[in-house]
Amino acid sequence: MKTICLYFEIHQIIHLKRYRFFDIGTDHYYYDDYENERSINDIAERSYMPALNAFQEMIKEHGKYFKFAVSLSGVGIEQLEMHAPQVLAKLQELNETGCVEFLAEPYSHGLSSLVNETAFAADVKKQVAKMKEYFGKEPTVLRNSSLIYTDDIGAQAAAMGFKGMLTEGAKHVLGWKSPHYVYNCPMAPNLKLLLRDVDLSDDISLRFNNSEWDGYPLFADTYINRIAALPEDEQVINIFMELSALGIAQPLSSNILEFMKALPECAKEKGITFSTPTEICMKMNSVGNLDVPDTLSWVDEERDVSCWLGNVMQREAFNKLYSIADRVSIANDPRINQDWDYLQASNNFRFMTTKPSNVGLDRGIYSSPFDAFTNYMNILGDFMNRVNTLYPEEIDNEELNSLLTTIKNLGDENEMKDKEIIRLKAKVEKLEEKDVKKEAPAKTEKPKAKRTPKKAAKKA
């Protein structure tokens, strides 16, 4: 039986303000508050709330039959907390239905997985804690920023305890293989991989309102018929996109939400179900390894990381930023940590790209890639000065590594202690329950013991 796995990503760009060279050392606030508030409210009104309300209607109509998955970047959550809390409240309502799975991803929506394992693990762990805070459960499936994946990243995900990971079903990786199966990471066979169907996903997220597209207009029954016509043994259809595709990339006037609402009924008629990523990972076996030695993503035709690291400016900014990753970790200053999250966000490097793209790129305040690079490097210069003030550059690498090892060991030790405390608490509770059960019959036996001597006395 075929099943559709719908997944939507929520991330919000943190807009940096115009920051001059002469601001370095005097101004430590880097953000355009007006633009951040305006943009998140605009997206919430035109996309997030209408889309989530539509999903809620679909769940009320179809019950447990209709399911989907969502992930939120940590920086996106922070923007929603400040400017559009109604979106988070709606997501919590949807969570209570049991029809929505929330996935893990890097808190910053950054690129740390490409360069620093420790920073990547910390980024994901921070977002997982945030998801548990809001939705009461730790995610079991990971989605890296922009579906970035390699075999090494898969091994890291498995080491963090994830059951599965989402990535792109790119043709140059799959070759003759189909994205409609479950695969596994060759370096960690227990980590299952769910691959995005590029065409079916982009038909909704990129082409739906394009009157020049051969498939226009796209109807729900036509779309489901294409899925039903796939070979019988191709059972997993992964449709992944940004939630903002529903309302922003494809305006509400295009009837995109009416199309989405019609999908479950059309799928039912063809015997097609909906599943969450974890359900697929638990129920379906892998058909084999998927070798991804080179970096894969869901961006541009190349499906690689060239949109973020394709030119000298981008690589210079990227290397400068992550050269202080360990020092940021040791400093562990709240304000530094927040700026670190915002400066890691991948869109900061995307604005510096010089390559053409099929997807329109809005650079915001920047007139050119060089303008974006200059502004970012001015901010990064001030940020690095602040980090080095807390943890001076004079401290050599050997001492730095020693401190990092100590911090890691302490963290592992504290984690083990926390687990032991939980285990002991559970043991104490079980022992207390046993004691209560033992005391209960003892109280009922005492009256019997008192009555017996009286009866014996009468007989005598």
Coordinates of C-alpha atoms in Angstrom, one line a residue, residues 60-448:
K60 CA -11.2 17.2 11.8
E61 CA -12.7 15.8 8.6
H62 CA -10.4 12.8 8.1
G63 CA -9.3 12.0 11.6
K64 CA -6.1 9.9 12.1
Y65 CA -6.1 9.1 8.4
F66 CA -4.5 12.5 7.5
K67 CA -1.0 13.1 9.0
F68 CA 2.0 15.3 8.3
A69 CA 5.3 16.4 9.8
V70 CA 6.8 19.8 10.7
S71 CA 10.1 21.1 11.8
L72 CA 10.9 24.6 13.2
S73 CA 14.3 26.2 13.4
G74 CA 15.1 27.6 16.8
V75 CA 15.7 31.1 15.4
G76 CA 12.3 30.8 13.7
I77 CA 10.7 29.9 17.0
E78 CA 12.2 32.9 18.6
Q79 CA 10.7 35.2 16.0
L80 CA 7.3 33.6 16.4
E81 CA 7.5 33.9 20.2
M82 CA 8.1 37.7 19.9
H83 CA 5.9 38.6 16.9
A84 CA 3.5 35.8 16.0
P85 CA 2.8 33.6 19.0
Q86 CA -0.6 32.6 17.5
V87 CA 1.4 30.3 15.1
L88 CA 3.0 28.4 18.0
A89 CA -0.4 28.2 19.7
K90 CA -1.9 26.7 16.6
L91 CA 0.9 24.2 16.3
Q92 CA 0.3 23.1 19.9
E93 CA -3.4 22.6 19.1
L94 CA -2.4 20.4 16.1
N95 CA 0.1 18.5 18.3
E96 CA -2.8 17.5 20.6
T97 CA -4.5 15.7 17.7
G98 CA -1.8 13.1 17.5
C99 CA -1.7 13.6 13.7
V100 CA 1.5 15.8 13.5
E101 CA 5.1 14.8 14.1
F102 CA 7.7 17.4 15.0
L103 CA 11.2 16.8 13.7
A104 CA 14.6 17.9 14.8
E105 CA 16.9 20.3 12.9
P106 CA 19.8 22.6 13.8
Y107 CA 18.6 25.5 16.0
S108 CA 20.3 28.1 14.0
H109 CA 19.4 26.7 10.5
G110 CA 23.2 26.9 10.0
L111 CA 25.9 24.9 8.2
S112 CA 27.8 23.6 11.2
S113 CA 27.4 20.0 10.0
L114 CA 29.8 20.7 7.2
V115 CA 32.7 21.8 9.5
N116 CA 32.3 21.2 13.2
E117 CA 30.7 18.0 14.7
T118 CA 30.6 19.4 18.2
A119 CA 28.9 22.6 17.1
F120 CA 26.4 20.6 15.0
A121 CA 25.5 18.3 17.8
A122 CA 25.0 21.2 20.2
D123 CA 22.9 23.1 17.6
V124 CA 20.6 20.1 17.2
K125 CA 20.4 19.3 20.9
K126 CA 19.4 22.9 21.6
Q127 CA 16.5 22.6 19.1
V128 CA 15.4 19.2 20.4
A129 CA 15.1 20.7 23.9
K130 CA 13.0 23.5 22.5
M131 CA 10.7 21.1 20.7
K132 CA 10.2 19.1 23.9
E133 CA 9.4 22.3 25.7
Y134 CA 6.6 23.2 23.3
F135 CA 5.3 19.8 22.2
G136 CA 6.2 17.4 25.1
K137 CA 8.3 15.0 23.1
E138 CA 11.8 14.7 21.8
P139 CA 12.0 14.3 18.0
T140 CA 13.3 10.9 16.7
V141 CA 13.9 12.0 13.1
L142 CA 16.4 14.6 12.0
R143 CA 16.1 17.1 9.2
N144 CA 19.3 19.1 8.6
S145 CA 19.3 22.6 7.2
S146 CA 18.0 22.6 3.6
L147 CA 18.2 18.7 3.7
I148 CA 22.0 18.9 3.8
Y149 CA 23.4 15.3 4.0
T150 CA 26.5 13.1 3.6
D151 CA 27.4 9.7 4.8
D152 CA 29.4 11.3 7.6
I153 CA 26.5 13.5 8.7
G154 CA 24.3 10.4 8.7
A155 CA 26.7 8.7 11.0
Q156 CA 26.6 11.8 13.3
A157 CA 22.8 11.7 13.3
A158 CA 22.8 8.0 14.3
A159 CA 25.3 8.7 17.1
M160 CA 22.9 11.3 18.4
G161 CA 20.2 8.6 18.6
F162 CA 18.0 9.5 15.7
K163 CA 16.0 6.7 13.9
G164 CA 15.8 8.4 10.6
M165 CA 16.8 11.4 8.5
L166 CA 15.3 13.3 5.6
T167 CA 17.3 14.3 2.5
E168 CA 17.0 15.0 -1.2
G169 CA 16.1 12.4 -3.8
A170 CA 18.6 13.9 -6.2
K171 CA 19.1 12.1 -9.5
H172 CA 22.9 12.3 -9.5
V173 CA 22.9 10.4 -6.2
L174 CA 20.1 7.9 -6.9
G175 CA 21.1 7.0 -10.5
W176 CA 18.8 4.2 -11.5
K177 CA 17.2 4.0 -8.0
S178 CA 13.9 5.4 -7.1
P179 CA 13.2 7.8 -4.2
H180 CA 10.1 5.8 -3.3
Y181 CA 11.9 3.4 -1.0
V182 CA 13.4 3.6 2.4
Y183 CA 17.2 3.5 2.3
N184 CA 19.9 3.5 5.1
C185 CA 23.2 5.2 5.8
P186 CA 26.1 2.9 4.9
M187 CA 28.1 4.1 7.9
A188 CA 25.2 3.6 10.3
P189 CA 22.8 1.0 8.9
N190 CA 20.2 1.6 11.7
L191 CA 19.7 5.2 10.4
K192 CA 16.9 5.1 7.8
L193 CA 16.8 7.7 5.0
L194 CA 13.6 9.2 3.5
L195 CA 14.2 10.8 0.2
R196 CA 12.3 13.8 -1.2
D197 CA 10.5 13.3 -4.5
V198 CA 11.8 16.3 -6.3
D199 CA 9.2 16.5 -9.1
L200 CA 6.1 15.9 -6.9
S201 CA 7.3 18.3 -4.2
D202 CA 8.3 21.1 -6.7
D203 CA 5.0 20.7 -8.6
I204 CA 3.3 22.1 -5.5
S205 CA 5.9 24.4 -4.0
L206 CA 7.4 25.9 -7.2
R207 CA 5.2 25.3 -10.2
F208 CA 1.6 25.2 -9.0
N209 CA 0.7 28.8 -10.0
N210 CA 2.8 28.9 -13.2
S211 CA 0.5 29.2 -16.1
E212 CA 3.3 28.5 -18.5
W213 CA 4.0 25.1 -16.9
D214 CA 2.8 22.0 -18.9
G215 CA 1.1 20.6 -15.9
Y216 CA -1.0 23.8 -15.2
P217 CA -3.6 23.8 -13.8
L218 CA -2.8 21.0 -11.3
F219 CA -5.8 19.3 -9.8
A220 CA -5.7 17.0 -6.7
D221 CA -7.2 14.0 -8.6
T222 CA -4.6 14.3 -11.3
Y223 CA -1.8 14.6 -8.8
I224 CA -3.0 11.5 -6.8
N225 CA -3.5 9.5 -10.0
R226 CA 0.2 10.1 -10.8
I227 CA 1.2 8.7 -7.4
A228 CA -1.2 5.7 -7.8
A229 CA 0.3 4.9 -11.3
L230 CA 3.8 4.4 -9.8
P231 CA 5.0 0.8 -9.8
E232 CA 3.3 -1.2 -7.1
D233 CA 6.4 -1.8 -5.0
E234 CA 7.3 1.9 -4.8
Q235 CA 5.4 2.6 -1.7
V236 CA 6.9 5.7 0.0
I237 CA 6.2 9.1 -1.6
N238 CA 8.0 11.9 0.3
I239 CA 6.7 15.4 -0.4
F240 CA 8.8 17.9 1.4
M241 CA 8.7 21.7 1.2
E242 CA 8.7 25.0 3.2
L243 CA 5.4 25.8 4.8
S244 CA 5.7 29.3 3.2
A245 CA 5.2 27.7 -0.2
L246 CA 1.5 27.6 0.8
G247 CA 0.6 31.3 0.6
I248 CA 3.9 33.0 -0.3
A249 CA 5.5 31.1 -3.2
Q250 CA 2.1 30.0 -4.2
P251 CA -0.4 32.7 -3.3
L252 CA -3.7 31.9 -1.6
S253 CA -5.5 33.3 -4.7
S254 CA -4.1 30.3 -6.7
N255 CA -6.4 28.0 -4.6
I256 CA -3.4 26.2 -3.3
L257 CA -5.1 25.4 0.0
E258 CA -8.2 24.0 -1.8
F259 CA -5.8 21.7 -3.7
M260 CA -4.3 20.6 -0.4
K261 CA -7.7 20.0 1.2
A262 CA -8.8 17.8 -1.7
L263 CA -5.7 15.5 -1.5
P264 CA -6.9 13.2 1.3
E265 CA -10.3 12.3 -0.3
C266 CA -8.6 11.6 -3.6
A267 CA -5.9 9.5 -1.9
K268 CA -8.6 7.5 0.0
E269 CA -10.3 6.6 -3.3
K270 CA -7.0 5.1 -4.6
G271 CA -6.2 3.3 -1.3
I272 CA -3.3 5.6 -0.5
T273 CA -2.6 6.5 3.1
F274 CA -0.6 9.3 4.9
S275 CA 2.2 8.5 7.3
T276 CA 4.7 10.5 9.5
P277 CA 8.5 10.0 9.1
T278 CA 8.8 8.0 12.3
E279 CA 5.9 5.7 11.3
I280 CA 7.7 4.9 8.0
C281 CA 11.0 4.3 9.8
M282 CA 9.4 1.9 12.3
K283 CA 7.2 0.0 9.8
M284 CA 9.3 -0.2 6.7
N285 CA 12.6 -2.0 6.1
S286 CA 15.5 -0.4 4.2
V287 CA 16.1 -1.8 0.7
G288 CA 19.8 -1.1 1.0
N289 CA 22.6 1.5 1.5
L290 CA 22.5 4.9 -0.1
D291 CA 26.0 6.1 -0.7
V292 CA 26.4 9.9 -0.5
P293 CA 30.1 10.7 -0.2
D294 CA 29.6 14.3 -1.4
T295 CA 27.4 16.9 0.1
L296 CA 23.7 16.9 -0.9
S297 CA 21.0 19.5 -0.4
W298 CA 17.6 20.5 -1.8
V299 CA 18.8 23.8 -3.3
D300 CA 19.2 24.8 -6.9
E301 CA 19.8 22.4 -9.9
E302 CA 23.1 21.1 -8.5
R303 CA 21.6 20.0 -5.2
D304 CA 24.8 20.8 -3.4
V305 CA 26.2 23.5 -1.1
S306 CA 27.5 25.8 -3.8
C307 CA 24.7 28.4 -3.2
W308 CA 26.3 29.0 0.3
L309 CA 30.0 28.2 -0.3
G310 CA 30.4 28.5 -4.0
N311 CA 32.6 31.6 -4.1
V312 CA 35.7 33.0 -2.3
M313 CA 33.6 35.6 -0.3
Q314 CA 31.3 32.9 1.1
R315 CA 34.1 30.6 2.0
E316 CA 36.0 33.4 3.7
A317 CA 33.0 34.4 5.8
F318 CA 32.2 30.8 6.6
N319 CA 35.7 29.9 7.7
K320 CA 36.1 33.1 9.8
L321 CA 32.8 32.3 11.6
Y322 CA 33.6 28.7 12.5
S323 CA 37.2 29.5 13.4
I324 CA 35.8 30.8 16.8
A325 CA 33.2 28.0 17.3
D326 CA 35.1 26.4 20.1
R327 CA 35.8 29.7 21.8
V328 CA 32.0 30.5 21.7
S329 CA 31.3 27.2 23.3
I330 CA 33.8 27.8 26.1
A331 CA 32.6 31.4 26.7
N332 CA 29.0 30.2 27.0
D333 CA 27.7 33.8 27.3
P334 CA 23.9 34.2 26.7
R335 CA 24.2 37.2 24.5
I336 CA 27.1 35.7 22.6
N337 CA 25.2 32.5 22.1
Q338 CA 22.2 34.3 20.7
D339 CA 24.3 36.2 18.2
W340 CA 26.1 33.0 17.3
D341 CA 22.8 31.3 16.4
Y342 CA 21.7 34.2 14.3
L343 CA 25.0 34.7 12.5
Q344 CA 25.2 31.0 11.6
A345 CA 21.9 31.0 9.7
S346 CA 22.5 29.8 6.2
N347 CA 20.7 32.8 4.5
N348 CA 23.6 35.0 5.6
F349 CA 25.8 33.1 3.1
R350 CA 23.1 32.7 0.5
F351 CA 22.9 36.5 0.1
M352 CA 26.6 36.4 -1.0
T353 CA 26.0 34.0 -3.8
T354 CA 27.1 35.0 -7.4
K355 CA 25.6 32.0 -9.1
P356 CA 22.3 32.1 -11.1
S357 CA 19.3 30.4 -9.6
N358 CA 15.9 29.2 -10.9
V359 CA 14.4 30.4 -7.6
G360 CA 14.2 34.1 -7.1
L361 CA 16.6 35.5 -4.4
D362 CA 15.6 38.6 -2.5
R363 CA 18.8 40.1 -1.0
G364 CA 16.9 42.5 1.1
I365 CA 19.0 45.6 2.0
Y366 CA 21.9 44.3 -0.1
S367 CA 22.5 45.7 -3.6
S368 CA 25.0 42.9 -4.5
P369 CA 26.8 39.8 -3.2
F370 CA 29.8 42.0 -2.3
D371 CA 27.5 44.4 -0.4
A372 CA 26.2 41.4 1.6
F373 CA 29.7 40.1 2.2
T374 CA 31.0 43.5 3.4
N375 CA 28.1 44.0 5.8
Y376 CA 28.3 40.5 7.3
M377 CA 32.1 40.8 7.7
N378 CA 31.8 44.1 9.6
I379 CA 29.3 42.4 12.0
L380 CA 31.5 39.3 12.3
G381 CA 34.5 41.5 13.0
D382 CA 32.7 43.0 16.0
F383 CA 31.4 39.7 17.1
M384 CA 34.8 38.1 17.0
N385 CA 36.3 40.9 19.1
R386 CA 33.6 40.3 21.8
V387 CA 34.3 36.6 21.8
N388 CA 38.1 37.1 22.0
T389 CA 37.5 39.5 24.9
L390 CA 35.8 36.8 26.8
Y391 CA 38.3 34.1 25.7
P392 CA 41.5 35.7 24.5
E393 CA 43.3 34.5 21.3
E394 CA 46.6 34.2 23.3
I395 CA 45.4 31.0 24.8
D396 CA 47.0 28.3 22.6
N397 CA 45.2 25.4 20.9
E398 CA 46.6 22.8 23.3
E399 CA 45.0 24.5 26.3
L400 CA 41.8 25.1 24.2
N401 CA 41.5 21.5 23.3
S402 CA 42.1 20.5 26.9
L403 CA 39.3 22.7 28.1
L404 CA 37.0 21.4 25.4
T405 CA 37.7 17.8 26.4
T406 CA 37.0 18.7 30.1
I407 CA 33.8 20.4 29.2
K408 CA 32.7 17.4 27.0
N409 CA 33.6 14.9 29.8
L410 CA 31.7 17.0 32.3
G411 CA 28.7 17.1 30.0
D412 CA 28.8 13.3 29.5
E413 CA 29.1 12.8 33.2
N414 CA 26.2 15.1 34.0
E415 CA 24.1 13.3 31.4
M416 CA 24.9 9.9 32.9
K417 CA 24.0 11.3 36.4
D418 CA 20.7 12.6 35.1
K419 CA 19.9 9.2 33.6
E420 CA 20.8 7.5 36.8
I421 CA 18.7 9.8 38.9
I422 CA 15.7 9.1 36.6
R423 CA 16.3 5.4 36.9
L424 CA 16.6 5.5 40.7
K425 CA 13.5 7.6 41.0
A426 CA 11.5 5.1 38.9
K427 CA 12.9 2.3 41.2
V428 CA 11.9 4.1 44.4
E429 CA 8.4 4.6 43.0
K430 CA 8.1 0.9 42.2
L431 CA 9.2 0.0 45.7
E432 CA 6.7 2.4 47.2
E433 CA 3.9 0.9 45.1
K434 CA 4.9 -2.6 46.4
D435 CA 4.9 -1.4 50.0
V436 CA 1.4 0.1 49.6
K437 CA 0.1 -3.2 48.1
K438 CA 1.7 -5.2 51.0
E439 CA 0.0 -3.0 53.6
A440 CA -3.4 -3.2 52.1
P441 CA -4.1 -6.9 52.8
A442 CA -2.6 -6.7 56.3
K443 CA -5.3 -4.2 57.3
T444 CA -8.1 -6.5 56.2
E445 CA -6.6 -9.5 58.1
K446 CA -6.5 -7.8 61.5
P447 CA -10.2 -7.9 62.2
K448 CA -10.3 -11.6 61.4

